[in-house]
GROMACS .gro file of C-alpha atoms in nm:
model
  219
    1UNK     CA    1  -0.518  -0.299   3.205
    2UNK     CA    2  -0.822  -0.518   3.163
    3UNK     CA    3  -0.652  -0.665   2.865
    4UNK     CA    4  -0.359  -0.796   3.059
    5UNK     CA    5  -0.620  -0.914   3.371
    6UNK     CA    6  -0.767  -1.153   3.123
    7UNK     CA    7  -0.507  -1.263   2.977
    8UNK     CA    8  -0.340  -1.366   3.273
    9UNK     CA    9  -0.680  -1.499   3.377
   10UNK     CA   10  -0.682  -1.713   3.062
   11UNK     CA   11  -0.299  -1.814   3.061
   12UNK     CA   12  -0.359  -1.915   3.421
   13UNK     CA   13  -0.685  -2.138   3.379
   14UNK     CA   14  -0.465  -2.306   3.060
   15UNK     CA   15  -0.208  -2.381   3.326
   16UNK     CA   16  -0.448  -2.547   3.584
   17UNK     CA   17  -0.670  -2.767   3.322
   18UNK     CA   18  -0.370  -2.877   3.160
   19UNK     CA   19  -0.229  -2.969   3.485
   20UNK     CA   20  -0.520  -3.159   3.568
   21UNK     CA   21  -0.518  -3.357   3.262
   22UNK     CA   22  -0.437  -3.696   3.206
   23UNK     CA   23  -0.224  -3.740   2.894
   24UNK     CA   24  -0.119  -3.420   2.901
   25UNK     CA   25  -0.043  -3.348   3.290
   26UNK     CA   26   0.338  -3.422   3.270
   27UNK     CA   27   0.396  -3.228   2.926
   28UNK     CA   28   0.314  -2.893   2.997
   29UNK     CA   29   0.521  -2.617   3.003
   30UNK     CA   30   0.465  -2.371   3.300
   31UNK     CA   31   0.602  -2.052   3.421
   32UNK     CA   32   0.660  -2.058   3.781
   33UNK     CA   33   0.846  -1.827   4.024
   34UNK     CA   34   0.879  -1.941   4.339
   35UNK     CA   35   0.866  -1.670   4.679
   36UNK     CA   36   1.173  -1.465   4.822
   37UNK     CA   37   1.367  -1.574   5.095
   38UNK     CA   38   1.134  -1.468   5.425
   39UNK     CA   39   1.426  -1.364   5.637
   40UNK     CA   40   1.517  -1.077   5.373
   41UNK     CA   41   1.146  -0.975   5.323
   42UNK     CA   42   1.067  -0.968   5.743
   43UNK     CA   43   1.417  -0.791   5.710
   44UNK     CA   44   1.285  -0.478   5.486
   45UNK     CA   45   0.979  -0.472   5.729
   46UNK     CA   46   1.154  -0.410   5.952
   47UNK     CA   47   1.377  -0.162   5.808
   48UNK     CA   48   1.085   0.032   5.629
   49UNK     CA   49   0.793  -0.051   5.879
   50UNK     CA   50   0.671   0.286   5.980
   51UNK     CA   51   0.574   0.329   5.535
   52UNK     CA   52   0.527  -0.013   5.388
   53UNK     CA   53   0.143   0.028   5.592
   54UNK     CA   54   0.097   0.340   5.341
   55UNK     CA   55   0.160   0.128   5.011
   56UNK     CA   56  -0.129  -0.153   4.903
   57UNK     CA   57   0.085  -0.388   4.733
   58UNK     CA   58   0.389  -0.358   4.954
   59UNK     CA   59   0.135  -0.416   5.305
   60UNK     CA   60  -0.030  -0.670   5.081
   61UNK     CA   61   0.294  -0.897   5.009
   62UNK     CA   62   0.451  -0.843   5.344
   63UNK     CA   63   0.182  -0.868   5.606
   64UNK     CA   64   0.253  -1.227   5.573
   65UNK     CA   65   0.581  -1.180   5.705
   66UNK     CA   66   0.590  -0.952   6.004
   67UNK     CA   67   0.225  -0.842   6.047
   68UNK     CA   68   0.323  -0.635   6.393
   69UNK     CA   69   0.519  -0.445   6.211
   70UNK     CA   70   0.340  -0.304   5.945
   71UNK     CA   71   0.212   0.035   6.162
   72UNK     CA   72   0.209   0.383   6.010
   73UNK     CA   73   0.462   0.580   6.120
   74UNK     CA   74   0.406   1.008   6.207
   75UNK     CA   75   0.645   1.142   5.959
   76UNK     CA   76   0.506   1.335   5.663
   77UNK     CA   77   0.435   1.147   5.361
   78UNK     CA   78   0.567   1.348   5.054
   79UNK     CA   79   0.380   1.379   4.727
   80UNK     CA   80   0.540   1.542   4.337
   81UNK     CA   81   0.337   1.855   4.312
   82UNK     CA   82   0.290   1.704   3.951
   83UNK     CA   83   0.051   1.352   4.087
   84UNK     CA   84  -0.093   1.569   4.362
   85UNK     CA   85  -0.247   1.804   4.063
   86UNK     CA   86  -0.358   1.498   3.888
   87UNK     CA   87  -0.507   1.376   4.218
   88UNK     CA   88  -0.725   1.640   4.261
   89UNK     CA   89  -0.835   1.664   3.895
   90UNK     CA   90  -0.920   1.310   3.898
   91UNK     CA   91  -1.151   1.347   4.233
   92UNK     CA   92  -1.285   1.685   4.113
   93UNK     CA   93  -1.354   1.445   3.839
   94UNK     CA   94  -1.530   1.174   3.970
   95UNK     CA   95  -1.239   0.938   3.814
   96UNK     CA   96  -1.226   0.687   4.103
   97UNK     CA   97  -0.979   0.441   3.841
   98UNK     CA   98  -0.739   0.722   3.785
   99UNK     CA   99  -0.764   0.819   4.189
  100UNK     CA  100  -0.691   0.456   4.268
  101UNK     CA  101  -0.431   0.426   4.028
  102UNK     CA  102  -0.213   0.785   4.103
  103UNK     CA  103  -0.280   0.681   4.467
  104UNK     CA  104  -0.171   0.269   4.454
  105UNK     CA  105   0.166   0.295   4.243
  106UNK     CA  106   0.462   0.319   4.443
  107UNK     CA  107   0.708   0.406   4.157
  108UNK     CA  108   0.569   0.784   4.227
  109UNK     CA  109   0.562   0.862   4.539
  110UNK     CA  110   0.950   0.944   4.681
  111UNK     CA  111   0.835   0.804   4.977
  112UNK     CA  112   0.770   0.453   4.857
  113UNK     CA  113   0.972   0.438   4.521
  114UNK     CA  114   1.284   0.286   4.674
  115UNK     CA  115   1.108   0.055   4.903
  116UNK     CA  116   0.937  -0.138   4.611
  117UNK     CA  117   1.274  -0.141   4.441
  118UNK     CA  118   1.381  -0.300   4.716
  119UNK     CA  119   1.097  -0.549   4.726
  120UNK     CA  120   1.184  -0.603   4.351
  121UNK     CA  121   1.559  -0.735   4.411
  122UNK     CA  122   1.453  -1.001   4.642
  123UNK     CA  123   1.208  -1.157   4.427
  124UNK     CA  124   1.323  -1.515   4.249
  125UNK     CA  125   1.405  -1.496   3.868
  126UNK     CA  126   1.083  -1.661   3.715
  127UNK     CA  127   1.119  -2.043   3.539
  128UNK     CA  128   1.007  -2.221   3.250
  129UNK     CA  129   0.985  -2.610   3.347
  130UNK     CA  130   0.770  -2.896   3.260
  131UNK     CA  131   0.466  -2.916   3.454
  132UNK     CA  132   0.492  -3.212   3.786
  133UNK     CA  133   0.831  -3.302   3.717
  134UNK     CA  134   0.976  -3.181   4.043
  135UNK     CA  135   0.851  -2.972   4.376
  136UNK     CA  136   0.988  -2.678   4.244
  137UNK     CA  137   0.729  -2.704   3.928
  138UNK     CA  138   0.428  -2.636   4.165
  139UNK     CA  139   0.522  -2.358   4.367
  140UNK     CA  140   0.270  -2.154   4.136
  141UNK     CA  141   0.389  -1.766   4.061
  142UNK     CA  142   0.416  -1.551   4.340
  143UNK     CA  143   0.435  -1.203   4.149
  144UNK     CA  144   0.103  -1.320   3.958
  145UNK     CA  145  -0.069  -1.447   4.287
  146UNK     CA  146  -0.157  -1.762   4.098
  147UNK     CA  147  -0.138  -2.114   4.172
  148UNK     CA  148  -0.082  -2.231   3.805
  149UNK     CA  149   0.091  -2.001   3.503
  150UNK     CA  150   0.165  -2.068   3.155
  151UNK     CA  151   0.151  -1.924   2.836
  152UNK     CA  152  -0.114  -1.942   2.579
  153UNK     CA  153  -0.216  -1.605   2.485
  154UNK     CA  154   0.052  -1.481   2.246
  155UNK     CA  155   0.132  -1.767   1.987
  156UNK     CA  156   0.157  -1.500   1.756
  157UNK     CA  157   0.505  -1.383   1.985
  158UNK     CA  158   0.627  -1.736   2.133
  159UNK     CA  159   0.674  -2.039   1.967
  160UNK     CA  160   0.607  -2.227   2.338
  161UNK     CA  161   0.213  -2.067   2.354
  162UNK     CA  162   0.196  -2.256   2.024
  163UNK     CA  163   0.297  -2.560   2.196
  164UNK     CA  164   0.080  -2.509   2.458
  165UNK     CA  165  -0.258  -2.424   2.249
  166UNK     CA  166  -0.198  -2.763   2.075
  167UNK     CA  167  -0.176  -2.950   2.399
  168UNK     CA  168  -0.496  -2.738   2.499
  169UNK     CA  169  -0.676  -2.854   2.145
  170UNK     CA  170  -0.501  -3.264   2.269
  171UNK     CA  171  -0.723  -3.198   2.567
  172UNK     CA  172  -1.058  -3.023   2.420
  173UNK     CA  173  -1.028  -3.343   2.171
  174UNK     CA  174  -0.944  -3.597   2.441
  175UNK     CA  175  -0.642  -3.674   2.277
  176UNK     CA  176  -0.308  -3.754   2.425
  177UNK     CA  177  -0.079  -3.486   2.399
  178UNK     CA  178   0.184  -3.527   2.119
  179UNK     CA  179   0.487  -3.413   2.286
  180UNK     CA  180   0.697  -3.635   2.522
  181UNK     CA  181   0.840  -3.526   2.821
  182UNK     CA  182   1.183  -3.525   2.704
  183UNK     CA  183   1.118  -3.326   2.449
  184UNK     CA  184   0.923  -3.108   2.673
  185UNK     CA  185   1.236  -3.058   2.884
  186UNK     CA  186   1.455  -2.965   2.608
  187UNK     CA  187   1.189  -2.662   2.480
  188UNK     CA  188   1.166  -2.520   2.828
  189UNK     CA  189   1.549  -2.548   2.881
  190UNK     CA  190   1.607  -2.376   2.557
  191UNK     CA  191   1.323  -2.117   2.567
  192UNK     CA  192   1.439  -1.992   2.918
  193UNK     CA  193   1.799  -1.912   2.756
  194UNK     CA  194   1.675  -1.736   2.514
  195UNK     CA  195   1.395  -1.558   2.681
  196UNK     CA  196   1.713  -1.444   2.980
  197UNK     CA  197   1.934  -1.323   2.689
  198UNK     CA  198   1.559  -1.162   2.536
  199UNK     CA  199   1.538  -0.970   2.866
  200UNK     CA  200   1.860  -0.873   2.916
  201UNK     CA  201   1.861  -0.677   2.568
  202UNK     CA  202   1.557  -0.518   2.658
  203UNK     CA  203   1.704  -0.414   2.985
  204UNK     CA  204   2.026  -0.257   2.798
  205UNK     CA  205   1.808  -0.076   2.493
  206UNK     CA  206   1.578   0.074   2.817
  207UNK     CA  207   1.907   0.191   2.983
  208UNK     CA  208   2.077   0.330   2.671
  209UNK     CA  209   1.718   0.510   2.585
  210UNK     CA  210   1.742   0.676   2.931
  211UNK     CA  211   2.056   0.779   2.930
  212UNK     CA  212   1.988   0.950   2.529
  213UNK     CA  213   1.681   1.149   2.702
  214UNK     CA  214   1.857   1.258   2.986
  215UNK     CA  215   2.177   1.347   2.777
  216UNK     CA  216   1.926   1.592   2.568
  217UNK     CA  217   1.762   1.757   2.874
  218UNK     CA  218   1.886   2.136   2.946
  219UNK     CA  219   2.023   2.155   3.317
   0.00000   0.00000   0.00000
């Protein structure tokens, strides 16, 4: 976990010097994904208002939009006998991470489970587009909480956080970067086909590794 935290740190500090940068400012390649639509999210508030209080990222995304109606409701709250065991160990423990982290994730609890999938469906398919060539190329990324995304971290994985690390090594030099923004248009088009067509085979081998597990479990 604190692996990912800095590298999102890092990719998102890349993102904002870069963006900053003269010579380089209008070459960058950014991930952005802009906010769902606030009539569907005050919507599912509304709908769900008496739980989404119980859940810290749900209340945290969504006070936002309807804070009035985020107020615990009196129904029981239902917990797998499984996490509540775990819960327990954990405090009897003194393991305040693993508390926080059996207690904060709504894919467990029953209760809160289909809410976040909810949540999940309304969200905006994240971008890759050059950096200040339109309005839509600043909206930041809203699942991150960041103002400014790219990637840098992985050039061993993606060919564009190779691009980016040598516009980052441009800017450490104070060089101009050596991409043009044409050319800069044409990587992000292309890596955002192939990245969708990435994801979407990931998403079918998940599904068809499911389904195998649950075909060899006894009823």
């Amino acid at each position: 976990l604190m692996v990912e935290e800095l590298m999102i740190m890092f990719n998102s500090f890349v993102a904002e010097y870069l963006s900053n940068t003269e010579g380089i400012k209008m070459t960058l390649p950014i991930r952005l994904q802009d906010a769902p639509n606030p009539l569907q999210v005050s919507q599912l508030v509304k709908k769900h208002s008496d739980l989404i209080s119980l859940s810290i990222h749900l209340s945290h995304h969504m006070s936002d939009y309807s804070q009035d109606a985020l107020t615990p409701g009196n129904g029981e709250f239902l917990l797998l006998i499984e996490v509540w065991k775990q819960i327990v160990s954990a405090a009897y423990n003194m393991d305040s991470y693993k508390m926080v982290e059996l207690i904060a994730t709504d894919d467990i609890h029953p209760k809160l489970v289909h809410i976040a999938f909810e949540f999940r469906k309304l969200l905006t398919k994240s971008l890759v587009l050059r950096s200040n060539s339109n309005a839509l190329s600043k909206v930041g990324h809203y699942s991150l909480q960041t103002s400014y995304y790219t990637w840098a971290s992985s050039p061993i994985r993606r060919y564009i956080d190779i691009i980016v690390q040598r516009l980052l090594h441009s800017a450490l030099c104070k060089k101009t970067g050596e991409y043009t923004e044409t050319e800069i248009d044409v990587l992000c088009n292309d890596f955002s086909k192939k990245y969708s067509k990435a994801s979407a085979y990931e998403n079918k081998s998940n599904k068809i590794h499911l389904a195998i597990q649950l075909k060899s479990q006894v009823v």
